[in-house]
Tab-separated table of C-alpha atoms in Angstrom:
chain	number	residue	atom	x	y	z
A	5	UNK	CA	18.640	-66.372	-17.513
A	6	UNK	CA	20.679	-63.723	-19.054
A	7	UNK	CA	16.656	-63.024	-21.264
A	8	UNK	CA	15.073	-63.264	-18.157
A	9	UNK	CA	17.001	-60.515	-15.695
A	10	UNK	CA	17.108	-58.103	-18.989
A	11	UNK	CA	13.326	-58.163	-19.058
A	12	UNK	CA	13.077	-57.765	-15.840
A	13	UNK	CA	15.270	-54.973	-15.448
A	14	UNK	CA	13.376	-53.198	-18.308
A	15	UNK	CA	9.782	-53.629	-16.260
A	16	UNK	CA	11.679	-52.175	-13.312
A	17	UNK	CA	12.690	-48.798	-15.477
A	18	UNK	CA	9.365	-49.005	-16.948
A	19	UNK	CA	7.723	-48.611	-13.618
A	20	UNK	CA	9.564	-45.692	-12.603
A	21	UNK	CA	8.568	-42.146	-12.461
A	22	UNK	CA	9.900	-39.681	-15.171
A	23	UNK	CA	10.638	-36.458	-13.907
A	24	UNK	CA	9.251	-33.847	-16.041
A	25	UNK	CA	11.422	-30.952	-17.306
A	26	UNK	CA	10.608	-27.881	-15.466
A	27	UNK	CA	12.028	-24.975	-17.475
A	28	UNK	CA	14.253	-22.841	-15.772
A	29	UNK	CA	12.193	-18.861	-15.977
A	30	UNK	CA	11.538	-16.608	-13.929
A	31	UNK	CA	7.588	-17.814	-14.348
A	32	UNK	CA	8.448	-21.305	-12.649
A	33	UNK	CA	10.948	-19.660	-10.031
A	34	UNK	CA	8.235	-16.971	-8.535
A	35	UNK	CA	5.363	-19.918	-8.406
A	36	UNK	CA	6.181	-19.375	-4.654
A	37	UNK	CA	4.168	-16.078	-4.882
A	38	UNK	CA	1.439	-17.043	-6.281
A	39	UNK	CA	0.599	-19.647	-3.058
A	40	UNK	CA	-0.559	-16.546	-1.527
A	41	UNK	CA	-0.970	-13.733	-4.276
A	42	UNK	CA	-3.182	-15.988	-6.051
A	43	UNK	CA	-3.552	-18.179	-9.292
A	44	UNK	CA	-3.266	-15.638	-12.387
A	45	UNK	CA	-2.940	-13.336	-8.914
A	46	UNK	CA	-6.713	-13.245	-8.667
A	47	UNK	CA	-7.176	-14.256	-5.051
A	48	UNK	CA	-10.600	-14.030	-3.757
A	49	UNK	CA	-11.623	-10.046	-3.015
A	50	UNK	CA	-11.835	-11.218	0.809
A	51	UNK	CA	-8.292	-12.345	0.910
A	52	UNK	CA	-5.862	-10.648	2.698
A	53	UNK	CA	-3.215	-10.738	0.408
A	54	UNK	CA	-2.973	-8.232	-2.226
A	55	UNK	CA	-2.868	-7.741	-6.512
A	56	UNK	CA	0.778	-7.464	-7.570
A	57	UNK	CA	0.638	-7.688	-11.203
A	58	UNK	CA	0.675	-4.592	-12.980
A	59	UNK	CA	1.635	-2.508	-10.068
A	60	UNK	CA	4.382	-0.129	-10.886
A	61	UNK	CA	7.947	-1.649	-10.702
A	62	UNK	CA	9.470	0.647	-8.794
A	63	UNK	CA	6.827	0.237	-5.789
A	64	UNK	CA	6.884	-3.439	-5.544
A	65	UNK	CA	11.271	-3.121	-6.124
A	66	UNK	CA	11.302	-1.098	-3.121
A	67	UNK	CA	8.736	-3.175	-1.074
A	68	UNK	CA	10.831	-6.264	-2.088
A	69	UNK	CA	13.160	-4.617	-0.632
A	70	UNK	CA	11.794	-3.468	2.555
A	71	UNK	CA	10.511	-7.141	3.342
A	72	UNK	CA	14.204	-8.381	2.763
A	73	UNK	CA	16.035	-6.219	4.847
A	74	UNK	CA	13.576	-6.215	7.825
A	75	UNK	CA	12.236	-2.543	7.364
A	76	UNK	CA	8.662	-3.664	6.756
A	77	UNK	CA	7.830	-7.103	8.097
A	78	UNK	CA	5.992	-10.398	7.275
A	79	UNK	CA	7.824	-13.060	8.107
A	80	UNK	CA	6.996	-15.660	5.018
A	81	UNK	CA	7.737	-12.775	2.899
A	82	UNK	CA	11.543	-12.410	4.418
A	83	UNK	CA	11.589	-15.971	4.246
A	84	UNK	CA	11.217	-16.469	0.711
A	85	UNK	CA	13.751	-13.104	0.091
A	86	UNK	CA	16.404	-13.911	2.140
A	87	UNK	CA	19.400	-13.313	0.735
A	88	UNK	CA	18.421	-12.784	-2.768
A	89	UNK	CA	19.973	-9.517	-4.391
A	90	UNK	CA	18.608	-6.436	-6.076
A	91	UNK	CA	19.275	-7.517	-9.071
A	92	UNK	CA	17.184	-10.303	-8.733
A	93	UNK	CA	14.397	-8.620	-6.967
A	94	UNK	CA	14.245	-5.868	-9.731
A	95	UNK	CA	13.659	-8.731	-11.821
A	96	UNK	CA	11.003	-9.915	-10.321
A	97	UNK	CA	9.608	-6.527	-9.710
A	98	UNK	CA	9.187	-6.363	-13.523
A	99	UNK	CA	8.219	-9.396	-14.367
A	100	UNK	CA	5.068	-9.175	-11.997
A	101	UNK	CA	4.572	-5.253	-13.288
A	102	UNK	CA	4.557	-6.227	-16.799
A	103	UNK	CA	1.447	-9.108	-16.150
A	104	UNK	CA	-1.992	-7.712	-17.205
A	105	UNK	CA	-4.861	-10.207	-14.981
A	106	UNK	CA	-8.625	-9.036	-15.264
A	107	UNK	CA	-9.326	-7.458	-12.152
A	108	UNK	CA	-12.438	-8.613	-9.728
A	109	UNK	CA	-15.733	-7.063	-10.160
A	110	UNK	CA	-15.809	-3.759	-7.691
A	111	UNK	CA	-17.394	-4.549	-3.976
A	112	UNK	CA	-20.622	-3.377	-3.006
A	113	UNK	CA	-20.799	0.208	-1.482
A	114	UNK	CA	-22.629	-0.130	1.423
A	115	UNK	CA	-21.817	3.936	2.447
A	116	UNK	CA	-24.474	6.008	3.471
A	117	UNK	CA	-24.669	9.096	0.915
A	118	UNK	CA	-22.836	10.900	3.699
A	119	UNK	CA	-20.419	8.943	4.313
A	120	UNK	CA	-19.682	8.368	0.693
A	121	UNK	CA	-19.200	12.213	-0.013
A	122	UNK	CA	-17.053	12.487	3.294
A	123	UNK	CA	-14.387	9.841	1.620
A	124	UNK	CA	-15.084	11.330	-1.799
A	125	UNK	CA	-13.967	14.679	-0.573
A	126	UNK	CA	-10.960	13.108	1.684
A	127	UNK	CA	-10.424	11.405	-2.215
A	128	UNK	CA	-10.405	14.696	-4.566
A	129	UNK	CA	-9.863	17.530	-2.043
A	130	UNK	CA	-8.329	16.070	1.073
A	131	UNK	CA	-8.593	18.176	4.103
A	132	UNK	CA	-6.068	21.283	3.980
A	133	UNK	CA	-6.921	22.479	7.907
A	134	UNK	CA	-5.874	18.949	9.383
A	135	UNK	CA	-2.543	18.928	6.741
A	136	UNK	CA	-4.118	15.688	4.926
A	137	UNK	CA	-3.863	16.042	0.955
A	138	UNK	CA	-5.992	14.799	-1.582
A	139	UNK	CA	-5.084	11.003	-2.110
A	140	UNK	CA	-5.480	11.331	-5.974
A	141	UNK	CA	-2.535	14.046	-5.455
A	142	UNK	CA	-0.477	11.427	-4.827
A	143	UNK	CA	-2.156	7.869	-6.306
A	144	UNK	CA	-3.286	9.717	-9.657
A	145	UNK	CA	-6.834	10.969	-10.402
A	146	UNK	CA	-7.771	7.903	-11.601
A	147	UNK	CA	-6.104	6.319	-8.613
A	148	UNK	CA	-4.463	3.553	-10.051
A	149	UNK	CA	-1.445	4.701	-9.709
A	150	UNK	CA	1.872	6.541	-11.161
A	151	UNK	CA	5.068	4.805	-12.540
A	152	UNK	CA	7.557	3.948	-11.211
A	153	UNK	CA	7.020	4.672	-7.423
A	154	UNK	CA	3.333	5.313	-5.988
A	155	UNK	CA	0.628	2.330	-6.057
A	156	UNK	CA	-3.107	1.771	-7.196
A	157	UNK	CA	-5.816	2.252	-4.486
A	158	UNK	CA	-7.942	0.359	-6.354
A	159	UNK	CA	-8.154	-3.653	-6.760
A	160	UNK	CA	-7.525	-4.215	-3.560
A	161	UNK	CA	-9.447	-6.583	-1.451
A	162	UNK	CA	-11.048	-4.936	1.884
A	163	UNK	CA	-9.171	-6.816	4.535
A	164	UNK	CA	-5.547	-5.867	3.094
A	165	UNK	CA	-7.100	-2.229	2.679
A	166	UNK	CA	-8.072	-2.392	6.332
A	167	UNK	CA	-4.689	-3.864	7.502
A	168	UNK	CA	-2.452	-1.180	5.690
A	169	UNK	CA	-4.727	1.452	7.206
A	170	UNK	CA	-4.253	-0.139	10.833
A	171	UNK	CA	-0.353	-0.885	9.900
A	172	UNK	CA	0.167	2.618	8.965
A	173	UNK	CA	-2.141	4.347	12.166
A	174	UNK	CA	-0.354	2.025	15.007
A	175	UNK	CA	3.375	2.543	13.126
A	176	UNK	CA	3.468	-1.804	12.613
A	177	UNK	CA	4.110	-1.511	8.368
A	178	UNK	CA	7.549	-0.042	8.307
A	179	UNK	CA	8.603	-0.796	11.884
A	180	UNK	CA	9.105	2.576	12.283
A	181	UNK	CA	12.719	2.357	11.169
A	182	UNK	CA	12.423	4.711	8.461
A	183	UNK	CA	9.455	7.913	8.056
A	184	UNK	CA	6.758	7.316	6.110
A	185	UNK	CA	4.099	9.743	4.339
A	186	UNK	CA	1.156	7.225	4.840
A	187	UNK	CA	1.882	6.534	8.395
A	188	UNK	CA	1.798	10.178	9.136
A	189	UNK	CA	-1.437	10.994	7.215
A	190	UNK	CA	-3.410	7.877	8.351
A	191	UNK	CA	-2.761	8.697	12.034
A	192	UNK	CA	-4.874	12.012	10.866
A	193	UNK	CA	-7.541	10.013	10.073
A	194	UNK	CA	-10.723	9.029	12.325
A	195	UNK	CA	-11.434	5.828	12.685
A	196	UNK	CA	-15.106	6.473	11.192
A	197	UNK	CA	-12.913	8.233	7.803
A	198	UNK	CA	-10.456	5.411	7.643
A	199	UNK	CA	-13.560	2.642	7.538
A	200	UNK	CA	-15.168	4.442	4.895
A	201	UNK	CA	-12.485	4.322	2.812
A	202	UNK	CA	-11.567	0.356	3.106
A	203	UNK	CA	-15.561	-0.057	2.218
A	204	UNK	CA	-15.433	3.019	-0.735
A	205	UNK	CA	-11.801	1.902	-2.405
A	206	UNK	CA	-12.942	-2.156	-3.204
A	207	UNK	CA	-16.204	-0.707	-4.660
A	208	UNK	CA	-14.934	1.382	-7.554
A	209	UNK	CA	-14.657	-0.133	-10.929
A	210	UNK	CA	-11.308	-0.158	-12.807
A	211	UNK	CA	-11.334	2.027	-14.984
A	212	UNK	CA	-7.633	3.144	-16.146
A	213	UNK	CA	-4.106	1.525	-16.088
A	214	UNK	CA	-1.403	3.142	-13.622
A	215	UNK	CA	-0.253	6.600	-15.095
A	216	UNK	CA	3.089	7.346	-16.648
A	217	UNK	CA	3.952	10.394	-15.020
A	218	UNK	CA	1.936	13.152	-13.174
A	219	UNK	CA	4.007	15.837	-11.507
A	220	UNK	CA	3.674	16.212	-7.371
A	221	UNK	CA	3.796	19.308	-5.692
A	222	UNK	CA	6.855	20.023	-4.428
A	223	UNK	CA	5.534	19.674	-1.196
A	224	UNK	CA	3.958	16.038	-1.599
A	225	UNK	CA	7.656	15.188	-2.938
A	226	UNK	CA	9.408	16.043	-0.321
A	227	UNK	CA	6.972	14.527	2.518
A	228	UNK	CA	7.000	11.281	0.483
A	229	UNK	CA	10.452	11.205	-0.546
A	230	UNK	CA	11.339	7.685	0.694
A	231	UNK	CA	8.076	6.198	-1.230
A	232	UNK	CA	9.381	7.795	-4.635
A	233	UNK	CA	13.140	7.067	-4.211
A	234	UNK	CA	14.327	3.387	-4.876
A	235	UNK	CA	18.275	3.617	-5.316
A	236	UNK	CA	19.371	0.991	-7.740
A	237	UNK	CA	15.979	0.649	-9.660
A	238	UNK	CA	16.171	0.934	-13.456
A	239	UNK	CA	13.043	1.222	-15.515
């Protein structure tokens, strides 16, 4: 008998799942953003949700931030970043800064020639009677970016392009708790200029990586001062 119960026991812990060992890193414990972001963060160029790796650290630290404490708002995002601590969201700000994915091949410009020199100039030149600068002023002249702060235009699928744009114009990205460079310029737009560019930005090829420094007029610094501020980053 005493034969009999051992072997059965032993088909009973045979027939049992084994858990595997899921190693505790920072790679397992943001698999959460990657539901939406994308595997390898390559969602599909229609998607609405945006590239994250290799954006600057400081920019996604601060928007980490902003989604945690309620000053820019989407709710699974403050979900998942409720209550953690900066610490722990500059952590994860450099983890996803420091990934290099291939980036999808650029959209087709469907932009009249017109309409394609109207953005180009809004792009290089801006439009100094209406108080709008140049956007490479800001995002770099290869617009991918500048460390630690300002983002890549480029990447980007069209309907997150077009959502920021209509965020920013109608004051629904920040909540309008705090001012916001973007917000101010977009609203300076037309609607015709802002369409052009969410068709023009997904259709240029990527051509550089975000740049380590590039010096902003002292004008640009102080209208965007709460985009290139993040107390208690560290590089």
């Amino acid at each position: 008998m005493f034969i009999l119960l051992a072997m059965g026991s032993g088909l009973i812990n045979a027939q049992e799942p084994v858990s595997p060992l899921v190693p505790d890193t920072l790679e397992q414990r943001v698999k959460p953003c990657t539901i939406c972001h994308g595997d390898e963060d390559r969602a599909g160029r229609d998607a609405y949700y945006p590239r994250i790796a290799g954006k600057p650290a400081g920019y996604l630290f601060n928007q980490l931030r902003n989604f945690r404490d309620g000053r820019r708002y989407y709710q699974a995002m403050a979900i998942l970043l409720e209550n953690l601590s900066d610490e722990y969201l500059l952590e994860i700000a450099h983890y996803f800064s420091s990934l290099k994915y291939p980036y999808p091949e650029a959209a087709a410009n469907t932009l009249s020639p017109e309409e394609t020199q109207t953005v180009e100039t809004l792009i290089h030149s801006g439009d100094p009677e209406r108080d709008i600068p140049a956007c490479s002023a800001c995002h770099g002249k290869a617009l991918m970016g500048v460390k630690p702060f300002i983002p890549s235009l480029l990447g980007l699928p069209h309907a997150y392009v077009a959502a920021q744009f209509g965020g920013w114009r109608n004051g629904g990205s920040m909540r309008g708790q705090i001012p916001d460079c973007m917000s101010e310029i977009a609203r300076k737009l037309s609607q015709e200029e802002v369409n052009a560019l969410t068709v023009w930005l997904p259709a240029q090829p990527i051509t550089a990586e975000p740049a380590e420094t590039e010096i902003l007029t002292t004008e640009l610094t102080q209208r965007c001062q709460t985009t290139l501020s993040g107390e208690g980053f560290t590089r």
